[in-house]
Amino acid sequence: MSDAIKVGFVPLSAAARGILVVFCDDSLQVGPATAKALGGAVELVKRAATAAAFKGKSGAALDILAPEGVKATRLLVIGAGKAAGLKANDFLKFGGVAASKLPAGTTTMTIMAELPDGAMTSEQAVAIASGLRLRAYKFDRYKTKKDGEEGGSRADISLAVGDAGAAKKAFTAAGHVVDGVIIARDLVNEPPNVLFPEEFARRASQLRKLGVKVEVLDVKAMQKLGMGALLGVGQGSARPSRTVIMRWDGGKKGEAPVSFVGKGVCFDTGGISIKPAGSMEDMKGDMGGAACVVGLMHALAARKAKANVVGAIGLVENMPDGNAQRPGDIVTSMSGQTIEIINTDAEGRLVLADVLWYVAKKVKPKFMVDLATLTGAIVVALGTEHAGMFSNNDELAERLLAAGMESGDKVWRMPLGPEYDKLIDSQFADMKNTGGRHGGSITAAQFLQRFVDGTPWAHLDIAGTAMGAPKTDINQSWGSGYGVRLLDRLVADHYERK
Ligand code: BES
Ligand code: MN
Ligand code: ZN
């Protein structure tokens, strides 16, 4: 990455350096330390606000160059909107807005982490710092000429906070979560000639450096386990399939872990049921679920989460070939259940079937949450704002819903039921891999549910949120890293020893 952002913490009373960033609410009020820093410029801000019709709405910015009355080279006033009820996600956004105003080249910036009613909490200030880094992320590994001066911009940013020591400590943990999001984004953005199953497994294996136990199952090991559903998808590819199991034991010894399962289709051509050429290149991102699981395991291990966690990813490439699986083929999954292949492009559920069963049986987790860029239908239903959530467990679903609201990685619950389930019964096998056009995301989820063996489970269909979503204040990248912050929050809020 060519962008380097360095964030440090100083007391609110420290003298500001470089660009000064302050916050106001929707009645243009600022906090006491901010008022002091602005000094004679308070009136200037009022006039500029009127001139620019700036009303302090959440995330709006008023940019004043060479302001009179303050030392700063530039003054940026960011609206916090209504100060009551702000969520972590709002502070991330504020950081993103500040980062969006960084000019190319080398910059110094001071951000006053204060609202009208006083200093922000350390967590809030740290969320701003995270937002800065998330916004500044750029994937330019394959550009031989980088944007900006001398290969990019560098920023030295001071966050002025109530308790600099506490904020610095909190940022260490939060920084690991940002790293996790960036790892997930990098994986999704990588081209498919570089990131194929074996290479993906190698990258996941780097988690060993953090104390994560990583086990890689090769084709032979998977044959021995009877993973015929996953292996059928990969059999048309010159690149052999892999399954990777990652364990982080930060909790009580012997306590059942929580688990996360990711779809890792490194490229999805559709196979013999080949996709049209238009936008097929996007299918390099069909491993977004697996990327999220690796990013999440990084975040949890690096911040030494006090929980036992297992991540499992099924890695394949779905190609048309003389050896590829055909529509009409019947495969036997690890569970023993047989599957008639109707459409080789409905491959994600086949991969997950064996990995979910493996985790349910071998790991016996408290719950499983799977993430998968599973269906185009979920993009039609929910667009790019929410991931579709399907669950057999109301408590888990409600916790995910709340973690989504707080983190900004939002989920929306969708239905399951026997009427949908029967749509995937097959005349030749125990089930078929598609259920027709109607409710396509739901029948896909029903298929997965046949492989969870009663384990509390939630499925997140992230086809609309993991890649290609519109750019936001905190994400300018094609691969969004969706889900890392959601699930880190889920674990932190409910499954860590205090
Ligand atoms: N990976 C695709 C789903 C997808 C589509 C993800 C668009 C992201 C953007 C998945 O493997 C797929 O091809 N699903 C089919 C299922 C159908 C054949 C039942 C789909 O959604 O069309
Ligand atoms: Mn497909
Ligand atoms: Zn796919």
Coordinates of C-alpha atoms and ligand atoms in Angstrom, one line a residue:
M1 CA 0.0 0.0 0.0
S2 CA 1.3 3.4 -0.9
D3 CA -0.7 5.3 1.7
A4 CA 0.8 5.5 5.1
I5 CA -1.2 7.0 8.0
K6 CA 0.4 7.3 11.3
V7 CA -1.9 8.0 14.2
G8 CA -0.8 9.2 17.6
F9 CA -2.7 10.4 20.7
V10 CA -2.2 13.7 22.5
P11 CA -4.1 15.5 25.3
L12 CA -7.0 17.8 24.2
S13 CA -5.0 20.8 25.6
A14 CA -2.0 20.2 23.3
A15 CA -1.2 22.7 20.6
A16 CA -2.6 21.7 17.2
R17 CA -0.3 21.0 14.3
G18 CA -1.1 21.2 10.6
I19 CA -4.7 20.8 9.4
L20 CA -7.1 21.3 12.4
V21 CA -10.2 19.1 12.5
V22 CA -13.0 19.8 14.9
F23 CA -16.5 18.6 15.5
C24 CA -19.8 20.4 16.0
D25 CA -23.4 19.2 16.5
D26 CA -26.4 20.2 14.4
S27 CA -26.8 23.5 16.2
L28 CA -23.1 24.3 15.4
Q29 CA -22.1 24.0 19.1
V30 CA -18.5 22.9 19.8
G31 CA -16.9 21.6 23.1
P32 CA -14.9 23.8 25.5
A33 CA -11.4 22.6 24.4
T34 CA -12.4 23.1 20.8
A35 CA -13.7 26.6 21.4
K36 CA -10.4 27.4 23.1
A37 CA -8.4 26.0 20.1
L38 CA -10.5 28.0 17.7
G39 CA -10.2 31.2 19.7
G40 CA -10.9 34.1 17.5
A41 CA -12.0 31.9 14.6
V42 CA -15.3 31.0 16.2
E43 CA -17.0 33.9 14.4
L44 CA -15.3 32.9 11.1
V45 CA -16.7 29.4 11.4
K46 CA -20.3 30.8 11.9
R47 CA -20.0 33.0 8.8
A48 CA -18.5 30.2 6.7
A49 CA -21.2 27.8 7.8
T50 CA -23.9 30.2 6.7
A51 CA -22.2 30.9 3.4
A52 CA -21.8 27.1 2.7
A53 CA -25.3 26.2 4.1
F54 CA -23.4 23.9 6.5
K55 CA -25.8 22.7 9.3
G56 CA -23.6 20.3 11.2
K57 CA -25.4 17.2 9.8
S58 CA -23.7 13.9 10.6
G59 CA -20.6 13.5 8.4
A60 CA -21.0 16.8 6.6
A61 CA -17.7 18.8 6.3
L62 CA -16.9 22.5 6.2
D63 CA -13.5 23.2 4.8
I64 CA -11.9 26.5 5.6
L65 CA -8.5 27.3 4.0
A66 CA -6.0 29.5 5.8
P67 CA -8.4 30.5 8.5
E68 CA -7.8 33.8 10.3
G69 CA -7.5 33.7 14.1
V70 CA -6.0 30.2 14.4
K71 CA -2.6 28.9 13.7
A72 CA -3.8 26.0 11.5
T73 CA -3.1 25.9 7.8
R74 CA -6.6 24.7 7.2
L75 CA -9.7 24.2 9.4
L76 CA -12.1 21.3 8.8
V77 CA -15.3 21.3 10.8
I78 CA -17.1 18.0 10.7
G79 CA -20.8 17.7 11.7
A80 CA -21.6 15.1 14.3
G81 CA -25.4 15.6 13.8
K82 CA -27.4 14.9 16.9
A83 CA -24.9 14.1 19.6
A84 CA -27.2 11.7 21.4
G85 CA -27.2 8.0 20.4
L86 CA -24.0 8.0 18.3
K87 CA -22.8 4.5 17.4
A88 CA -19.2 3.2 16.9
N89 CA -20.0 3.2 13.2
D90 CA -20.7 7.0 13.3
F91 CA -17.2 7.7 14.6
L92 CA -15.6 5.4 12.0
K93 CA -17.4 7.6 9.4
F94 CA -16.0 10.8 11.0
G95 CA -12.5 9.4 10.6
G96 CA -13.3 8.5 7.0
V97 CA -14.5 12.0 6.3
A98 CA -11.3 13.4 7.8
A99 CA -9.1 11.0 5.7
S100 CA -11.0 12.0 2.6
K101 CA -9.7 15.6 3.0
L102 CA -6.1 14.6 3.2
P103 CA -4.2 16.2 0.3
A104 CA -1.6 14.2 -1.7
G105 CA 2.0 14.4 -0.3
T106 CA 3.0 14.7 3.3
T107 CA 0.5 16.1 5.7
T108 CA 0.1 16.8 9.4
M109 CA -3.3 16.8 10.9
T110 CA -4.7 17.3 14.4
I111 CA -8.2 16.0 15.2
M112 CA -9.9 17.3 18.3
A113 CA -11.9 14.3 19.6
E114 CA -14.5 16.4 21.4
L115 CA -18.2 16.8 21.1
P116 CA -20.1 19.8 22.5
D117 CA -20.7 18.0 25.8
G118 CA -17.0 17.2 26.3
A119 CA -14.3 14.8 25.3
M120 CA -15.2 11.7 23.4
T121 CA -14.6 8.4 25.1
S122 CA -11.4 6.5 24.2
E123 CA -13.5 4.0 22.2
Q124 CA -15.0 6.8 20.2
A125 CA -11.7 8.5 19.5
V126 CA -10.2 5.1 18.5
A127 CA -13.1 4.5 16.1
I128 CA -12.1 7.8 14.4
A129 CA -8.6 6.5 14.1
S130 CA -9.8 3.2 12.6
G131 CA -12.0 5.1 10.2
L132 CA -9.0 7.1 9.0
R133 CA -7.1 3.9 8.1
L134 CA -10.1 2.2 6.5
R135 CA -10.7 5.1 4.3
A136 CA -7.1 5.5 3.3
Y137 CA -6.7 1.9 2.1
K138 CA -5.9 1.5 -1.5
F139 CA -5.1 -1.7 -3.5
D140 CA -2.4 -0.6 -5.9
R141 CA -0.1 -3.6 -5.8
Y142 CA -0.3 -4.1 -9.5
K143 CA 0.0 -0.5 -10.6
T144 CA 3.5 0.3 -11.7
K145 CA 2.9 4.0 -11.3
K146 CA 1.3 5.0 -8.0
D147 CA -1.1 7.9 -7.7
G148 CA 0.1 11.0 -5.9
E149 CA 3.6 12.4 -5.2
E150 CA 6.5 10.1 -4.7
G151 CA 4.4 7.0 -4.6
G152 CA 1.6 8.2 -2.5
S153 CA 0.6 10.3 0.5
R154 CA 1.8 10.2 4.0
A155 CA 0.0 11.6 7.0
D156 CA 1.0 12.2 10.5
I157 CA -2.2 12.5 12.5
S158 CA -2.6 13.4 16.1
L159 CA -5.9 12.7 17.8
A160 CA -6.4 15.1 20.7
V161 CA -8.3 13.1 23.4
G162 CA -9.3 13.2 27.0
D163 CA -7.1 10.3 28.1
A164 CA -4.2 9.8 25.7
G165 CA -2.9 6.7 27.5
A166 CA -6.2 4.9 27.5
A167 CA -6.8 5.8 23.8
K168 CA -3.4 4.5 22.8
K169 CA -4.1 1.2 24.6
A170 CA -7.5 0.8 23.0
F171 CA -6.1 1.6 19.6
T172 CA -3.7 -1.3 19.8
A173 CA -6.7 -3.8 19.8
A174 CA -8.7 -1.8 17.3
G175 CA -5.7 -1.5 15.0
H176 CA -5.6 -5.3 14.8
V177 CA -9.2 -5.3 13.7
V178 CA -8.5 -2.8 11.0
D179 CA -5.6 -5.0 9.9
G180 CA -8.1 -7.9 9.7
V181 CA -10.4 -5.8 7.4
I182 CA -7.4 -4.9 5.2
I183 CA -6.3 -8.5 5.0
A184 CA -9.8 -9.5 3.8
R185 CA -9.9 -6.6 1.3
D186 CA -6.5 -7.6 -0.1
L187 CA -7.6 -11.2 -0.6
V188 CA -10.8 -10.2 -2.4
N189 CA -9.0 -7.7 -4.6
E190 CA -6.2 -10.1 -5.6
P191 CA -6.5 -11.4 -9.2
P192 CA -7.4 -15.1 -9.6
N193 CA -4.2 -16.1 -11.4
V194 CA -2.4 -15.1 -8.2
L195 CA -4.8 -16.2 -5.6
F196 CA -5.9 -19.8 -6.2
P197 CA -6.7 -22.4 -3.6
E198 CA -3.1 -23.5 -2.7
E199 CA -1.9 -19.9 -2.5
F200 CA -5.0 -18.9 -0.4
A201 CA -4.1 -21.7 2.0
R202 CA -0.5 -20.5 2.2
R203 CA -1.7 -17.0 3.1
A204 CA -4.1 -18.4 5.7
S205 CA -1.2 -20.4 7.1
Q206 CA 0.6 -17.1 7.9
L207 CA -1.8 -16.9 10.9
R208 CA 0.5 -19.4 12.6
K209 CA 2.8 -16.4 13.3
L210 CA 0.1 -15.1 15.7
G211 CA -0.3 -18.5 17.5
V212 CA -3.2 -19.7 15.4
K213 CA -3.1 -23.5 14.7
V214 CA -3.6 -24.0 11.0
E215 CA -4.5 -27.3 9.4
V216 CA -4.6 -27.7 5.6
L217 CA -6.5 -30.6 4.1
D218 CA -5.4 -31.5 0.6
V219 CA -7.4 -33.4 -2.0
K220 CA -6.3 -36.8 -0.7
A221 CA -7.3 -35.9 2.9
M222 CA -10.6 -34.7 1.7
Q223 CA -11.2 -37.8 -0.3
K224 CA -10.5 -39.8 2.8
L225 CA -13.1 -37.8 4.7
G226 CA -15.6 -38.3 1.8
M227 CA -16.0 -34.7 0.9
G228 CA -17.5 -35.5 -2.5
A229 CA -19.6 -32.3 -2.7
L230 CA -16.6 -29.9 -2.4
L231 CA -14.3 -32.1 -4.5
G232 CA -16.9 -32.3 -7.3
V233 CA -16.8 -28.5 -7.7
G234 CA -13.0 -28.5 -7.9
Q235 CA -12.5 -31.5 -10.2
G236 CA -12.6 -29.4 -13.4
S237 CA -9.8 -27.1 -12.3
A238 CA -6.0 -27.5 -12.8
R239 CA -5.6 -26.0 -9.4
P240 CA -6.3 -28.5 -6.6
S241 CA -8.8 -27.8 -3.9
R242 CA -8.0 -27.2 -0.2
T243 CA -9.8 -26.9 3.1
V244 CA -8.2 -24.9 5.8
I245 CA -9.1 -25.2 9.5
M246 CA -7.8 -22.4 11.8
R247 CA -8.0 -22.5 15.6
W248 CA -7.5 -19.7 18.1
D249 CA -7.5 -20.9 21.7
G250 CA -7.8 -17.7 23.7
G251 CA -10.6 -18.9 26.0
K252 CA -11.1 -21.5 28.7
K253 CA -9.3 -24.7 28.1
G254 CA -11.7 -27.3 26.8
E255 CA -14.6 -24.9 26.3
A256 CA -16.5 -25.5 23.0
P257 CA -15.4 -22.9 20.4
V258 CA -17.5 -20.6 18.3
S259 CA -16.9 -21.1 14.6
F260 CA -16.9 -19.3 11.3
V261 CA -17.1 -20.9 7.9
G262 CA -16.3 -19.2 4.6
K263 CA -17.0 -19.9 1.0
G264 CA -13.7 -19.7 -0.9
V265 CA -14.4 -20.1 -4.6
C266 CA -11.2 -18.5 -5.9
F267 CA -12.8 -18.1 -9.3
D268 CA -16.4 -19.0 -10.3
T269 CA -16.8 -19.4 -14.1
G270 CA -20.0 -21.3 -13.4
G271 CA -18.4 -24.5 -14.6
I272 CA -20.2 -26.4 -17.4
S273 CA -23.3 -24.2 -16.6
I274 CA -21.0 -21.4 -17.7
K275 CA -21.7 -17.8 -16.8
P276 CA -22.0 -15.1 -19.5
A277 CA -18.8 -13.1 -20.2
G278 CA -20.1 -9.7 -18.9
S279 CA -18.6 -9.0 -15.5
M280 CA -17.3 -12.6 -15.1
E281 CA -14.1 -11.0 -13.8
D282 CA -16.0 -10.1 -10.6
M283 CA -16.1 -13.8 -9.8
K284 CA -12.5 -13.4 -8.5
G285 CA -14.3 -12.1 -5.4
D286 CA -16.3 -15.3 -4.9
M287 CA -14.0 -16.1 -2.0
G288 CA -15.2 -13.1 0.0
G289 CA -16.5 -15.4 2.8
A290 CA -13.2 -17.1 3.2
A291 CA -11.4 -13.8 3.1
C292 CA -13.6 -12.5 5.9
V293 CA -12.9 -15.6 8.0
V294 CA -9.1 -15.2 7.6
G295 CA -9.3 -11.4 8.4
L296 CA -11.4 -12.2 11.4
M297 CA -9.0 -14.9 12.7
H298 CA -6.2 -12.4 12.3
A299 CA -8.1 -9.7 14.3
L300 CA -9.0 -12.1 17.1
A301 CA -5.6 -13.7 17.4
A302 CA -3.7 -10.4 17.1
R303 CA -5.7 -8.7 19.8
K304 CA -5.6 -12.0 21.9
A305 CA -9.3 -12.4 22.2
K306 CA -10.3 -14.4 25.3
A307 CA -12.3 -16.9 23.3
N308 CA -11.9 -20.2 21.6
V309 CA -12.6 -19.8 17.9
V310 CA -12.4 -22.0 14.9
G311 CA -12.4 -20.7 11.3
A312 CA -12.9 -23.1 8.4
I313 CA -12.7 -22.3 4.7
G314 CA -13.4 -24.4 1.6
L315 CA -11.1 -23.4 -1.3
V316 CA -11.9 -24.4 -4.9
E317 CA -11.9 -23.1 -8.4
N318 CA -15.0 -23.7 -10.5
M319 CA -14.0 -24.3 -14.1
P320 CA -15.4 -25.9 -17.3
D321 CA -13.2 -28.8 -18.4
G322 CA -13.2 -32.3 -19.8
N323 CA -13.0 -33.5 -16.3
A324 CA -15.5 -31.0 -14.9
Q325 CA -18.7 -32.0 -13.1
R326 CA -21.8 -32.2 -15.3
P327 CA -25.5 -31.3 -14.7
G328 CA -27.1 -34.6 -13.9
D329 CA -24.1 -35.9 -11.9
I330 CA -24.9 -37.2 -8.4
V331 CA -22.3 -36.7 -5.7
T332 CA -22.1 -38.0 -2.1
S333 CA -21.3 -35.5 0.5
M334 CA -19.3 -36.1 3.7
S335 CA -22.6 -36.4 5.6
G336 CA -23.6 -39.3 3.4
Q337 CA -26.4 -37.4 1.8
T338 CA -26.5 -37.5 -2.0
I339 CA -26.9 -34.5 -4.2
E340 CA -28.0 -34.2 -7.8
I341 CA -26.2 -31.5 -9.6
I342 CA -28.7 -29.5 -11.6
N343 CA -26.6 -26.4 -12.2
T344 CA -22.8 -26.4 -11.8
D345 CA -23.0 -22.7 -11.1
A346 CA -24.7 -23.4 -7.8
E347 CA -21.3 -24.5 -6.4
G348 CA -20.9 -22.5 -3.3
R349 CA -23.5 -24.5 -1.4
L350 CA -21.7 -27.7 -2.4
V351 CA -18.5 -26.4 -1.0
L352 CA -20.1 -25.3 2.2
A353 CA -22.1 -28.5 2.6
D354 CA -18.9 -30.5 3.3
V355 CA -17.2 -27.8 5.4
L356 CA -20.2 -27.2 7.6
W357 CA -20.6 -30.9 8.2
Y358 CA -16.9 -31.2 9.0
V359 CA -17.1 -28.4 11.5
A360 CA -20.4 -29.6 13.1
K361 CA -19.0 -33.2 13.5
K362 CA -15.3 -32.7 14.3
V363 CA -15.3 -29.4 16.1
K364 CA -18.8 -29.5 17.9
P365 CA -18.9 -25.7 18.2
K366 CA -21.3 -23.6 20.2
F367 CA -22.5 -22.2 16.9
M368 CA -21.5 -21.9 13.3
V369 CA -21.8 -18.7 11.3
D370 CA -21.1 -19.1 7.6
L371 CA -20.3 -16.3 5.1
A372 CA -20.7 -16.8 1.4
T373 CA -21.1 -14.8 -1.8
L374 CA -23.8 -17.3 -2.5
T375 CA -26.6 -15.9 -4.7
G376 CA -27.3 -13.2 -7.2
A377 CA -30.8 -13.3 -5.8
I378 CA -29.7 -11.7 -2.5
V379 CA -28.4 -8.7 -4.4
V380 CA -31.8 -8.4 -6.1
A381 CA -33.6 -8.7 -2.7
L382 CA -31.4 -6.5 -0.4
G383 CA -29.0 -4.6 -2.7
T384 CA -25.6 -3.8 -1.3
E385 CA -26.6 -2.3 2.1
H386 CA -27.5 -5.5 4.1
A387 CA -26.2 -9.0 4.0
G388 CA -29.0 -11.6 4.0
M389 CA -29.1 -13.5 7.3
F390 CA -30.7 -17.0 7.7
S391 CA -30.7 -18.7 11.1
N392 CA -32.1 -21.6 13.0
N393 CA -31.5 -19.8 16.3
D394 CA -33.2 -16.6 17.4
E395 CA -30.6 -15.7 20.0
L396 CA -27.7 -15.9 17.6
A397 CA -29.8 -14.0 14.9
E398 CA -30.6 -11.2 17.4
R399 CA -27.0 -10.8 18.4
L400 CA -25.8 -10.6 14.8
L401 CA -28.5 -8.0 14.1
A402 CA -27.3 -5.9 17.0
A403 CA -23.6 -6.3 16.1
G404 CA -24.6 -5.2 12.6
M405 CA -26.2 -2.0 13.7
E406 CA -23.2 -1.1 15.9
S407 CA -20.5 -2.0 13.4
G408 CA -22.2 -0.8 10.3
D409 CA -21.8 -4.2 8.7
K410 CA -25.6 -4.6 8.6
V411 CA -27.6 -7.8 8.2
W412 CA -31.3 -8.4 7.5
R413 CA -33.0 -11.6 8.5
M414 CA -34.7 -13.7 5.9
P415 CA -37.0 -16.7 6.3
L416 CA -36.5 -20.4 6.4
G417 CA -39.2 -23.1 6.5
P418 CA -40.3 -26.5 5.3
E419 CA -42.2 -25.2 2.3
Y420 CA -39.0 -23.8 1.0
D421 CA -37.0 -26.9 2.0
K422 CA -39.1 -29.2 -0.1
L423 CA -38.2 -27.3 -3.2
I424 CA -34.8 -28.9 -3.2
D425 CA -36.0 -32.5 -3.0
S426 CA -34.7 -34.5 -6.0
Q427 CA -36.3 -37.3 -8.0
F428 CA -32.9 -39.1 -8.2
A429 CA -31.0 -38.2 -5.1
D430 CA -31.6 -37.0 -1.5
M431 CA -31.6 -33.4 -2.8
K432 CA -30.7 -31.2 -5.8
N433 CA -28.4 -28.2 -5.8
T434 CA -30.9 -25.6 -7.1
G435 CA -34.5 -24.9 -6.1
G436 CA -35.7 -22.8 -9.1
R437 CA -35.9 -19.1 -9.7
H438 CA -38.3 -18.2 -6.9
G439 CA -36.7 -17.4 -3.5
G440 CA -33.3 -18.4 -4.8
S441 CA -31.4 -17.2 -1.7
I442 CA -33.8 -19.0 0.6
T443 CA -33.6 -22.4 -1.1
A444 CA -29.8 -22.0 -1.1
A445 CA -29.9 -21.4 2.7
Q446 CA -32.3 -24.5 3.0
F447 CA -29.7 -26.5 1.3
L448 CA -27.0 -25.4 3.8
Q449 CA -29.3 -26.2 6.7
R450 CA -29.4 -29.8 5.7
F451 CA -25.6 -30.0 6.6
V452 CA -25.6 -28.2 10.0
D453 CA -26.8 -31.3 11.9
G454 CA -28.9 -29.3 14.4
T455 CA -26.0 -27.0 15.4
P456 CA -27.0 -23.4 16.2
W457 CA -26.2 -21.7 12.9
A458 CA -26.5 -18.5 10.9
H459 CA -25.8 -18.1 7.2
L460 CA -24.8 -14.7 5.9
D461 CA -25.3 -14.2 2.1
I462 CA -22.7 -11.5 1.4
A463 CA -22.9 -11.5 -2.5
G464 CA -24.0 -7.8 -2.4
T465 CA -21.8 -6.5 0.4
A466 CA -18.4 -8.3 0.1
M467 CA -17.5 -6.7 -3.3
G468 CA -18.4 -4.1 -5.7
A469 CA -20.7 -2.2 -3.3
P470 CA -20.8 1.6 -3.7
K471 CA -17.9 3.4 -2.1
T472 CA -18.5 4.8 1.3
D473 CA -16.9 7.2 3.8
I474 CA -14.8 4.3 5.1
N475 CA -14.4 2.1 2.1
Q476 CA -13.1 3.1 -1.4
S477 CA -12.0 -0.4 -2.3
W478 CA -13.8 -3.0 -4.5
G479 CA -13.3 -5.7 -1.9
S480 CA -15.0 -4.2 1.2
G481 CA -13.8 -6.5 4.0
Y482 CA -17.4 -6.9 5.0
G483 CA -18.0 -9.1 8.0
V484 CA -14.7 -8.7 9.9
R485 CA -15.9 -5.9 12.1
L486 CA -19.4 -7.5 12.4
L487 CA -18.0 -10.8 13.8
D488 CA -15.2 -9.3 15.8
R489 CA -18.0 -7.3 17.6
L490 CA -20.2 -10.4 18.0
V491 CA -17.3 -12.2 19.7
A492 CA -16.3 -9.3 21.8
D493 CA -19.8 -8.6 23.0
H494 CA -20.9 -12.1 23.9
Y495 CA -18.2 -14.8 23.8
E496 CA -15.2 -13.4 25.5
R497 CA -14.2 -14.0 29.1
K498 CA -14.2 -10.6 30.8
Ligands
BES1 N1 -21.0 -16.8 -6.9 C1 -22.3 -16.8 -7.4 C2 -23.2 -15.8 -6.8 C3 -22.9 -14.3 -7.0 C4 -23.5 -13.6 -8.1 C5 -22.1 -13.7 -6.2 C6 -23.2 -12.3 -8.3 C7 -21.8 -12.3 -6.4 C8 -22.4 -11.7 -7.4 C9 -22.9 -18.2 -7.2 O1 -22.0 -19.2 -7.2 C10 -23.9 -18.4 -8.3 O2 -23.5 -18.5 -9.4 N2 -25.2 -18.5 -7.9 C11 -26.2 -18.7 -8.9 C12 -27.1 -19.8 -8.3 C13 -28.1 -20.3 -9.3 C14 -27.4 -21.1 -10.4 C15 -29.1 -21.2 -8.6 C16 -26.9 -17.4 -9.1 O3 -27.1 -16.7 -8.1 O4 -27.3 -17.1 -10.2
MN2 MN -21.7 -20.0 -9.1
ZN3 ZN -20.1 -18.8 -6.7

